[in-house]
Every structure is written in C-alpha cells, then in structure tokens.
Short mmCIF file of C-alpha atoms in Angstrom, two decimals:
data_model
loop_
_atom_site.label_atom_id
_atom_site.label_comp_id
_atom_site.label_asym_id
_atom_site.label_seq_id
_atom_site.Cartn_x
_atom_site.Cartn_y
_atom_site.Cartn_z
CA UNK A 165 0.00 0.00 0.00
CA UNK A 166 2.81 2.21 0.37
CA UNK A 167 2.85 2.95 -3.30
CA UNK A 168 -0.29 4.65 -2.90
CA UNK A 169 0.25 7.36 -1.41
CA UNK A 170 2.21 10.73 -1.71
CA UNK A 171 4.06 12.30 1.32
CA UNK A 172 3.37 15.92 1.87
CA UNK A 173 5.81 17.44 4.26
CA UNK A 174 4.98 20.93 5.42
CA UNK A 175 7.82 22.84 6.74
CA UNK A 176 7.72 26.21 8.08
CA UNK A 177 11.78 26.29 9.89
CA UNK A 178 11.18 23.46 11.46
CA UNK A 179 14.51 21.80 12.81
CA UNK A 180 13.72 17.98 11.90
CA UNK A 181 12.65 18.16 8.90
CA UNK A 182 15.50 16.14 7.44
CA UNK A 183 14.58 13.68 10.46
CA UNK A 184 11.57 13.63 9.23
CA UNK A 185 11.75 12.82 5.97
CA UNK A 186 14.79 9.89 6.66
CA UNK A 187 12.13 8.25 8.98
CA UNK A 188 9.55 8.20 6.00
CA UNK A 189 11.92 7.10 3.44
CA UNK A 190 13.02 4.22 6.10
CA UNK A 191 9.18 2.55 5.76
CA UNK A 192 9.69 2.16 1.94
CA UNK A 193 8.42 5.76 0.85
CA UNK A 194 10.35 6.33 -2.87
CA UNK A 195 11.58 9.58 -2.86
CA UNK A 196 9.90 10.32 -5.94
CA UNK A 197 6.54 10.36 -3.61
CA UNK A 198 7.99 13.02 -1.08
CA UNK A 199 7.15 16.77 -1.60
CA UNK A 200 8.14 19.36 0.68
CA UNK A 201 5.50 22.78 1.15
CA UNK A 202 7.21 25.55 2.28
CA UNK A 203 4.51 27.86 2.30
CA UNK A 204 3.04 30.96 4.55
CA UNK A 205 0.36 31.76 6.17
CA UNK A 206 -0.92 28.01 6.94
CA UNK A 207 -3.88 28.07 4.40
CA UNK A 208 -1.45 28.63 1.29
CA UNK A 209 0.70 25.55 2.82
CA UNK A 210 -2.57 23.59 2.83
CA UNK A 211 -4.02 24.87 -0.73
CA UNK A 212 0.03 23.67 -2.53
CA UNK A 213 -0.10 20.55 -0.42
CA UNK A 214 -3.73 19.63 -2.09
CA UNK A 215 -2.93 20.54 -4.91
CA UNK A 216 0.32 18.46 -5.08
CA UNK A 217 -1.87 15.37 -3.93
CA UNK A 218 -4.41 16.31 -6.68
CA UNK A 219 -1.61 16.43 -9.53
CA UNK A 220 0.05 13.11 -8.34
CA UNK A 221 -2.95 11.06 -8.10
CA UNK A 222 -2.12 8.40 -6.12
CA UNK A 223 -5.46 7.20 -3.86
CA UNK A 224 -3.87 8.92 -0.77
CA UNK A 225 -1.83 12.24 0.40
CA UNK A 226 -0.60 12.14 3.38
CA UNK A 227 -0.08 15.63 4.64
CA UNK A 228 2.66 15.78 7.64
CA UNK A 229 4.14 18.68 9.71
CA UNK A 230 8.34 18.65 9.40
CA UNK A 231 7.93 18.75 13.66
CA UNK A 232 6.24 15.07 13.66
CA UNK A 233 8.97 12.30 13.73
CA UNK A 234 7.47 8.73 12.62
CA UNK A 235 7.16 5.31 14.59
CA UNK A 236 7.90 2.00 12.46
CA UNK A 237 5.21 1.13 10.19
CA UNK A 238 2.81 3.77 10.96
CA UNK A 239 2.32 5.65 7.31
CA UNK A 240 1.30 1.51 6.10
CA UNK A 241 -1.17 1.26 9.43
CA UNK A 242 -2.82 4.49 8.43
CA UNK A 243 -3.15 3.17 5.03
CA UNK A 244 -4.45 0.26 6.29
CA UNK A 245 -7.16 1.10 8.44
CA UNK A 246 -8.35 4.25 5.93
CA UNK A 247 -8.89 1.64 3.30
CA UNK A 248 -11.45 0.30 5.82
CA UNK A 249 -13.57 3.40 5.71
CA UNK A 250 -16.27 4.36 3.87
CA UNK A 251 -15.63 6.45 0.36
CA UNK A 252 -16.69 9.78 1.80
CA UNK A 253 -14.69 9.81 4.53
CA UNK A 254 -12.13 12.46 3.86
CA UNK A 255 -9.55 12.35 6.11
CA UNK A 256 -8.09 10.23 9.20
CA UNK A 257 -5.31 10.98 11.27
CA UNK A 258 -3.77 9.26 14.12
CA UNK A 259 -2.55 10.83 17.56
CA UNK A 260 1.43 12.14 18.21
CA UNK A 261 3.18 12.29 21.87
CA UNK A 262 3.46 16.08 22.38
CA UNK A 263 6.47 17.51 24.31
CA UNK A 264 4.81 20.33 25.59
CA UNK A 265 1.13 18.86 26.19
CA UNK A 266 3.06 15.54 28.27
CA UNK A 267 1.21 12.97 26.14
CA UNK A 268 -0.50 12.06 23.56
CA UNK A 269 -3.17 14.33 21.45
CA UNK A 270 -4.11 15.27 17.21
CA UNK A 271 -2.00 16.84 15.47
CA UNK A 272 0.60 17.22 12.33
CA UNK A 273 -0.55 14.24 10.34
CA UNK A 274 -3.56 14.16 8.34
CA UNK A 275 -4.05 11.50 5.54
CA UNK A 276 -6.37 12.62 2.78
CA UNK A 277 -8.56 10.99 0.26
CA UNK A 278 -7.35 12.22 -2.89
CA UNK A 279 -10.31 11.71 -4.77
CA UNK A 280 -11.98 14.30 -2.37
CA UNK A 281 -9.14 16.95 -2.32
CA UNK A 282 -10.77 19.12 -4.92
CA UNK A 283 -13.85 19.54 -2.06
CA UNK A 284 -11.66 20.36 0.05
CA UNK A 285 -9.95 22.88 -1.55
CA UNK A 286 -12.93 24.56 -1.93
CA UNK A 287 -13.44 25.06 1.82
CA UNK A 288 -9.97 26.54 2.70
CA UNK A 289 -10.96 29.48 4.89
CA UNK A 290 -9.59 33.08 4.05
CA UNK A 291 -6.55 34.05 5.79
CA UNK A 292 -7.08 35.95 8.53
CA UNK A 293 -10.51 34.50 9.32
CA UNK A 294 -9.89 31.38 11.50
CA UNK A 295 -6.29 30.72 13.72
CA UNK A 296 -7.14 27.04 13.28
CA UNK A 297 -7.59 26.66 9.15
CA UNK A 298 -7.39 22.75 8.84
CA UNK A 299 -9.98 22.26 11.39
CA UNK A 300 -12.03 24.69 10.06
CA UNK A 301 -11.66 23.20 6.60
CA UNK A 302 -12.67 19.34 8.02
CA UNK A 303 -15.48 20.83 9.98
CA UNK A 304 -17.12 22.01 6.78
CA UNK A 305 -16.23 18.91 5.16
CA UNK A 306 -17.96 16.81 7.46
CA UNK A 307 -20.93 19.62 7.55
CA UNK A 308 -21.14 19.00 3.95
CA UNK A 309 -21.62 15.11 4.15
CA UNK A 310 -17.59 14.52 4.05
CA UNK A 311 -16.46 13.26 7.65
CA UNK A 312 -13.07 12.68 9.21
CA UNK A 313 -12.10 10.35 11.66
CA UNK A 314 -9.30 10.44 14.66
CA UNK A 315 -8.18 7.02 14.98
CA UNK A 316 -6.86 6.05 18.76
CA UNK A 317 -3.25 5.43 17.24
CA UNK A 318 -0.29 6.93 17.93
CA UNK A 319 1.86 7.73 15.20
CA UNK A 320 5.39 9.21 16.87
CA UNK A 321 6.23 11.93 18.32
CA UNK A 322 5.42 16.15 17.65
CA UNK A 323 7.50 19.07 18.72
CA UNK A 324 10.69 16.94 20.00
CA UNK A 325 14.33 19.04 18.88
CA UNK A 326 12.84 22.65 17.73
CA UNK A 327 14.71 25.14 17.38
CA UNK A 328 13.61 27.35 20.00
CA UNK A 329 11.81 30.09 17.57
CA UNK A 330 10.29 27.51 16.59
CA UNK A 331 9.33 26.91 19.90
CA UNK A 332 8.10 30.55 20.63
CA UNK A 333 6.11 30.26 17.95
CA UNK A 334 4.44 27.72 18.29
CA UNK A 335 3.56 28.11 22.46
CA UNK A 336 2.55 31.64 21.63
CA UNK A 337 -0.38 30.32 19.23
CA UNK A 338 -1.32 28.06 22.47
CA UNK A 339 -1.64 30.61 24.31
CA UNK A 340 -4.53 31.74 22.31
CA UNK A 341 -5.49 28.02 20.67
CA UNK A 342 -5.72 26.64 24.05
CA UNK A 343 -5.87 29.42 26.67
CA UNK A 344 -8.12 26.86 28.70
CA UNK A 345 -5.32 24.25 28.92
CA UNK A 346 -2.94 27.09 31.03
CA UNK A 347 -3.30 25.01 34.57
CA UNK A 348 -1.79 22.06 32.46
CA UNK A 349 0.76 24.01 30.71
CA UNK A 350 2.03 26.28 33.28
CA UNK A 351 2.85 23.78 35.70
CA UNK A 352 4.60 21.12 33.68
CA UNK A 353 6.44 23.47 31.57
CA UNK A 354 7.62 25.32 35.15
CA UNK A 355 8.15 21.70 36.51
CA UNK A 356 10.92 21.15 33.74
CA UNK A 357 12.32 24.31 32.84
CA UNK A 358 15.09 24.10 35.14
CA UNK A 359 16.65 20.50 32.90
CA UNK A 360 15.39 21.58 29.36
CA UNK A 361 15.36 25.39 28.01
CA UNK A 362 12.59 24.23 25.79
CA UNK A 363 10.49 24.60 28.46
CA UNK A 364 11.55 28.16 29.46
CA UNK A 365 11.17 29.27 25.99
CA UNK A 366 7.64 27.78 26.10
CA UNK A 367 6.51 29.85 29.14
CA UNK A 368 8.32 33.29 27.95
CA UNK A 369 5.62 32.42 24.71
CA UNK A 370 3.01 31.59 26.49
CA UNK A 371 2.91 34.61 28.29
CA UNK A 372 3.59 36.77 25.61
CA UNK A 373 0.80 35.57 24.11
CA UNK A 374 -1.70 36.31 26.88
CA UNK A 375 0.05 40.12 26.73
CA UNK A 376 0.08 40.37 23.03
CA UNK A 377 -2.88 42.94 21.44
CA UNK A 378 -1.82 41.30 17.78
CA UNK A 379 -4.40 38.84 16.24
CA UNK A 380 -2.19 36.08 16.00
CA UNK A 381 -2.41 33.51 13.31
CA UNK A 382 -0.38 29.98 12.13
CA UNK A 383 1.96 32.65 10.22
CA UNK A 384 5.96 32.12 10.72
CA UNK A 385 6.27 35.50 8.74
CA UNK A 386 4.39 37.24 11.08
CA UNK A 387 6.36 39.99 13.22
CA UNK A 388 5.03 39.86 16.27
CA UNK A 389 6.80 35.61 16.72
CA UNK A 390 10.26 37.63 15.56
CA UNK A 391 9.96 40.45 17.81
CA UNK A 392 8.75 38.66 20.76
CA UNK A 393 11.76 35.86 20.49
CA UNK A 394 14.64 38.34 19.92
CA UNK A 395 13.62 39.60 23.60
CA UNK A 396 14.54 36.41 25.54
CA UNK A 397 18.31 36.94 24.10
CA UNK A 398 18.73 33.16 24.05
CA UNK A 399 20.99 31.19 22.09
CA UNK A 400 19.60 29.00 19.04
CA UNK A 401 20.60 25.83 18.60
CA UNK A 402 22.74 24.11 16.38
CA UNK A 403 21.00 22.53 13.56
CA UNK A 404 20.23 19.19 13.82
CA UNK A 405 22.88 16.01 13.64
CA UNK A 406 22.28 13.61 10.64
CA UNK A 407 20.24 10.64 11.55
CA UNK A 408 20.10 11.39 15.14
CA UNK A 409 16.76 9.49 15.05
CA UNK A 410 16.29 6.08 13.66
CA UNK A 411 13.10 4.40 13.78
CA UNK A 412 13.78 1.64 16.53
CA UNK A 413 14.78 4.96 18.48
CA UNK A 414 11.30 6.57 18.06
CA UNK A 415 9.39 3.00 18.72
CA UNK A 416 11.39 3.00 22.13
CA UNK A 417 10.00 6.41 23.31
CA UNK A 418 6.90 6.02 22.11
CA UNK A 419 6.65 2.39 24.18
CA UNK A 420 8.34 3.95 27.17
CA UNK A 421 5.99 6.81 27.37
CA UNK A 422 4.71 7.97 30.55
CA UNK A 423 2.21 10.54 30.36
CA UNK A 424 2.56 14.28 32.56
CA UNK A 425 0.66 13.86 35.93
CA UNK A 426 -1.11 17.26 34.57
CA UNK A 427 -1.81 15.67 31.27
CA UNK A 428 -3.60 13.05 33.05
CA UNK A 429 -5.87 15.29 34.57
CA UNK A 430 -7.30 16.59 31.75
CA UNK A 431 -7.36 13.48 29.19
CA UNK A 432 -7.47 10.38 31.29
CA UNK A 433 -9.16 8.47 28.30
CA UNK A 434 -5.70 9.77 26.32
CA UNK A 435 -7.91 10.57 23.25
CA UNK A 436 -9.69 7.54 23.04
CA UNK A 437 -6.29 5.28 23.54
CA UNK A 438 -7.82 3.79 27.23
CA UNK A 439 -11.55 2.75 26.95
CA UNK A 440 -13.28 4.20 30.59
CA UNK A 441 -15.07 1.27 32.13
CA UNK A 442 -18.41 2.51 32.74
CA UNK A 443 -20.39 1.36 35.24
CA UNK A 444 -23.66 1.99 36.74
CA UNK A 445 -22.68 3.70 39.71
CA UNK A 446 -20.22 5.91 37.58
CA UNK A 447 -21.14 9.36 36.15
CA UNK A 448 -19.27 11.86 33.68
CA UNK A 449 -19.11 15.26 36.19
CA UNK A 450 -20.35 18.66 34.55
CA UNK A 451 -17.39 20.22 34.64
CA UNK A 452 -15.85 16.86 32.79
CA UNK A 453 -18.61 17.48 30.03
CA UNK A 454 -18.40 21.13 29.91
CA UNK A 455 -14.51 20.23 29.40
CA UNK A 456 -14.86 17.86 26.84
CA UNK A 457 -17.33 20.65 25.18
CA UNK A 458 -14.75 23.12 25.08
CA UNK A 459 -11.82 21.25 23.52
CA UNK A 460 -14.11 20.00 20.47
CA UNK A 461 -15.96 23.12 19.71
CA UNK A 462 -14.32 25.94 21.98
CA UNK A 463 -15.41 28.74 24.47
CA UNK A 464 -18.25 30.33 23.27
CA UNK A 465 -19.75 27.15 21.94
CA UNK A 466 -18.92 25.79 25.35
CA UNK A 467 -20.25 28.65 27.32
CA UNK A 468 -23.79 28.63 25.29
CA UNK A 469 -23.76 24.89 25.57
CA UNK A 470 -23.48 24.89 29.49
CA UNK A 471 -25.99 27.87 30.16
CA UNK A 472 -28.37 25.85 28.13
CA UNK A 473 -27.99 22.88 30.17
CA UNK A 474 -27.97 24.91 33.11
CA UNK A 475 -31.62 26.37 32.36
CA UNK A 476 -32.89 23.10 31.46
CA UNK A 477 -32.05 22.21 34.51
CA UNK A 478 -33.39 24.81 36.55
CA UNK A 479 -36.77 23.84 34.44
CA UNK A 480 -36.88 20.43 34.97
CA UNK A 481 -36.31 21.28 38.70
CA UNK A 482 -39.33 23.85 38.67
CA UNK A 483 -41.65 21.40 36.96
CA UNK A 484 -40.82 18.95 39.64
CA UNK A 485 -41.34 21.20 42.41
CA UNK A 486 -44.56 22.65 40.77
CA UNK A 487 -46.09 19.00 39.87
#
C-alpha cells in the first residue's frame, strides 16, 4: 500500500525536517513520492499541499508537519485502516506524543482521500478569518456530508528538537489556541524548565501571548513571533545532527511513554487510547462534560452549551417542584 500514497511534508523552519523525511523514506516511501510545502500563512501551505496530492494522483496524500517524527510502520497502518472506511470519509489521522502537552493528542498528520481533495480545496478558509484553518476546513467537510475520523493510534512523536523560535512560535499560538489548557501548561512546563530550556522558551511564549494585542495567526512570517523571540536573548541551537533518530529509536520512546501527571488530569481516556469502564454507579461530572465541550468546539460554543444545560435544569427542577 505504500505505493499509494504521496508524502506531503509541510515545513515552516522546522529543525527535523530532514529527520523527518529519513524516517519516511526508512518505511519504503520512494523519494519520488515526497514533496516538501514551504509555504506561509498556513492556508497557502494547505491549498500547494492539495494541490500536489491532486496532480500526483495516487489514492492517498498524506499531509505531515516537518515537527512530527514517525514510529515504524505507521504511514502503512494508516493506510491500512483508511482503506477500511467508507468512500466519503475524507480524512483520518492518528494521535502524536506532544512535548509540551506531556502525552498524547491530534496533530501534524492528516491523511487525505485524494479523490476528495478538490472539495476540500474549496473550503480553505480566508486568511485571517480562522487561527485554526485545517480544522475549520474538516469541519465544513464533514458539515457538507464529508467526515473525518481520529483514529486512537499513535503515530510518533510532535514538537521533540525545535529550534527554540520555533518553539516561541508555536507556544505563543497556544496561548490563544488553548488558553483553557494554562493550569496544564504552566505547571509542567515550570516543573521542567530548570533541565530543558525548551520549556523556558515555552513559558516566555506563552505569556507573551496572553500580553500580546496582535491577532495572532499559524503565520511564521508574522512579526510579532520575531519580535517577541529576539527579547529572551537566548541562544539558538545548532541545527540538527544527521540521523540522530532512527526508527527503533522513536518506537522506544513512544513504548516507554509515561504521560505528565497534569496531562492526566485533563485526558485520562488519552484521546480515546484507554476505553473508561463505565459502570452503573459511575457518572461523567459537569465540569468533565463542559470540558470535553470546550476542547471539540471551543469557548463560546462551550459557554452557550453549558448555560443551556444549566436552564434546562433549573426547568426540569421547577416542573418537579410545581407537579
């Protein structure tokens, strides 16, 4: 199956990409099936990747950020369990082990049904319009009749080796992507900056971010990632050694993997990777709900969501006390 697809890499600086693509080209990718996007803002690195996949042909394209390193095998399980889904199904994508989230989540890999690209393409929001432009894009898919599907599989690692503007960049979007994760990344990024800069880096970002009055968006060329770096004065790193990852080295840290204590606390199912036990006597909490709401769909969606809940139950409570 390997044959059928083509590897999109998209690289905006990113420190690994030659890491990345050696650990593709190690499952039995041909070179002649790797491209590499170097495109900005995000939406124009999304329209060339389609496009690429469109011109090729092959039955898949497999788009993957330069930041996501590969485990053994995992572009052929991808293949293997998209062939399995139905023909409108879009897109599927697996789950990486993040550095700065402590475990695993989506992100960086997204394996497209070519045949369906051109639909996609259409639904590429405007710049400037939406700081998460892939999501928005497979939201409208699916709206449309088109689903995608996140598959409890982990498929390496994301965000291991930046350079640290790269870094900044990155923790700074968090900051407004995921304002409502700051109690998990506050104190594991605090708990670990003294052993790995990354970490201070991260925080410096994150809080620049919550200062900021710039709209930010997933933009490298945008000044305000520059300016903001440039004022922590810290050395970059070295770019990285050749081969310094092989793929038994990735399968090991995947398999040794032991999720952040804070991670835990906010995705104890790990994306659908454990199965809860439910039982009669136990309950999902309202806040675990309201939560859940807000990860999928976001704050306002989560805040209408919850008042709504709220006043049905105050009603059902008044009915019962009225009856």
């Amino acid at each position: 199956m390997i044959s059928a697809v083509t590897l999109v890499i998209r690289y905006a600086g990113e420190r690994t990409l030659n890491q990345c693509r050696q650990l593709i080209t190690a499952q039995g990718v041909s070179e002649s099936q790797i491209f590499v996007v170097e495109e900005a803002p995000f939406s124009a690195a999304m329209r060339a990747s389609f496009e690429i996949g469109i011109r090729e042909a092959r039955p898949w394209t497999f788009c993957l950020d330069a930041d996501v390193l590969l485990r053994p095998d995992s572009i052929s399980n991808l293949l293997l369990e998209a062939a399995k889904k139905p023909e409108n199904v879009c897109e599927l994508q697996g789950l990486v082990l993040d550095k700065f989230f402590g475990g695993p989540r989506p992100a960086g890999n997204h394996l497209y049904r070519t045949s369906l690209l051109p639909e996609v393409l259409q639904r590429i929001p405007p710049e400037g319009t939406d700081i998460r432009p892939e999501y928005h894009t497979l939201q409208a898919m699916r709206a449309d009749g088109f689903p995608w599907l996140q598959i409890p599989y982990i498929v390496g690692l994301h965000d291991d080796q930046q350079y640290y503007r790269d870094i900044y960049r990155k923790c700074m979007v968090q900051g407004v992507k995921h304002l409502y994760l700051a109690d998990l990344f506050i104190p594991l990024w605090k708990r670990n900056m003294k052993t790995d800069p990354d970490f201070q880096v991260a925080l410096h970002a994150f809080a620049d971010s919550i200062k900021s009055p710039t709209q930010l968006y997933i933009d490298k060329n945008q000044d305000v990632y520059t300016t903001g770096f440039d004022h922590i004065a810290i050395q970059e790193k070295d770019a990285l050694e050749a081969n310094y990852f092989q793929l038994t080295n990735i399968e090991t840290i995947v398999s040794g993997w032991e999720d952040a204590p804070e991670y835990q606390k906010y995705f104890s199912d790990r994306f659908g990777l454990i199965t809860p036990v439910v039982t009669a006597s136990v309950t999902k909490t309202r806040f675990q709900t309201f939560r859940e709401i807000i990860r999928e769909k976001g704050w306002v969606y989560g805040l209408i969501n919850t008042l709504g809940m709220f006043f049905d139950s105050i009603g059902k409570y008044l009915i019962k006390k009225t009856a």
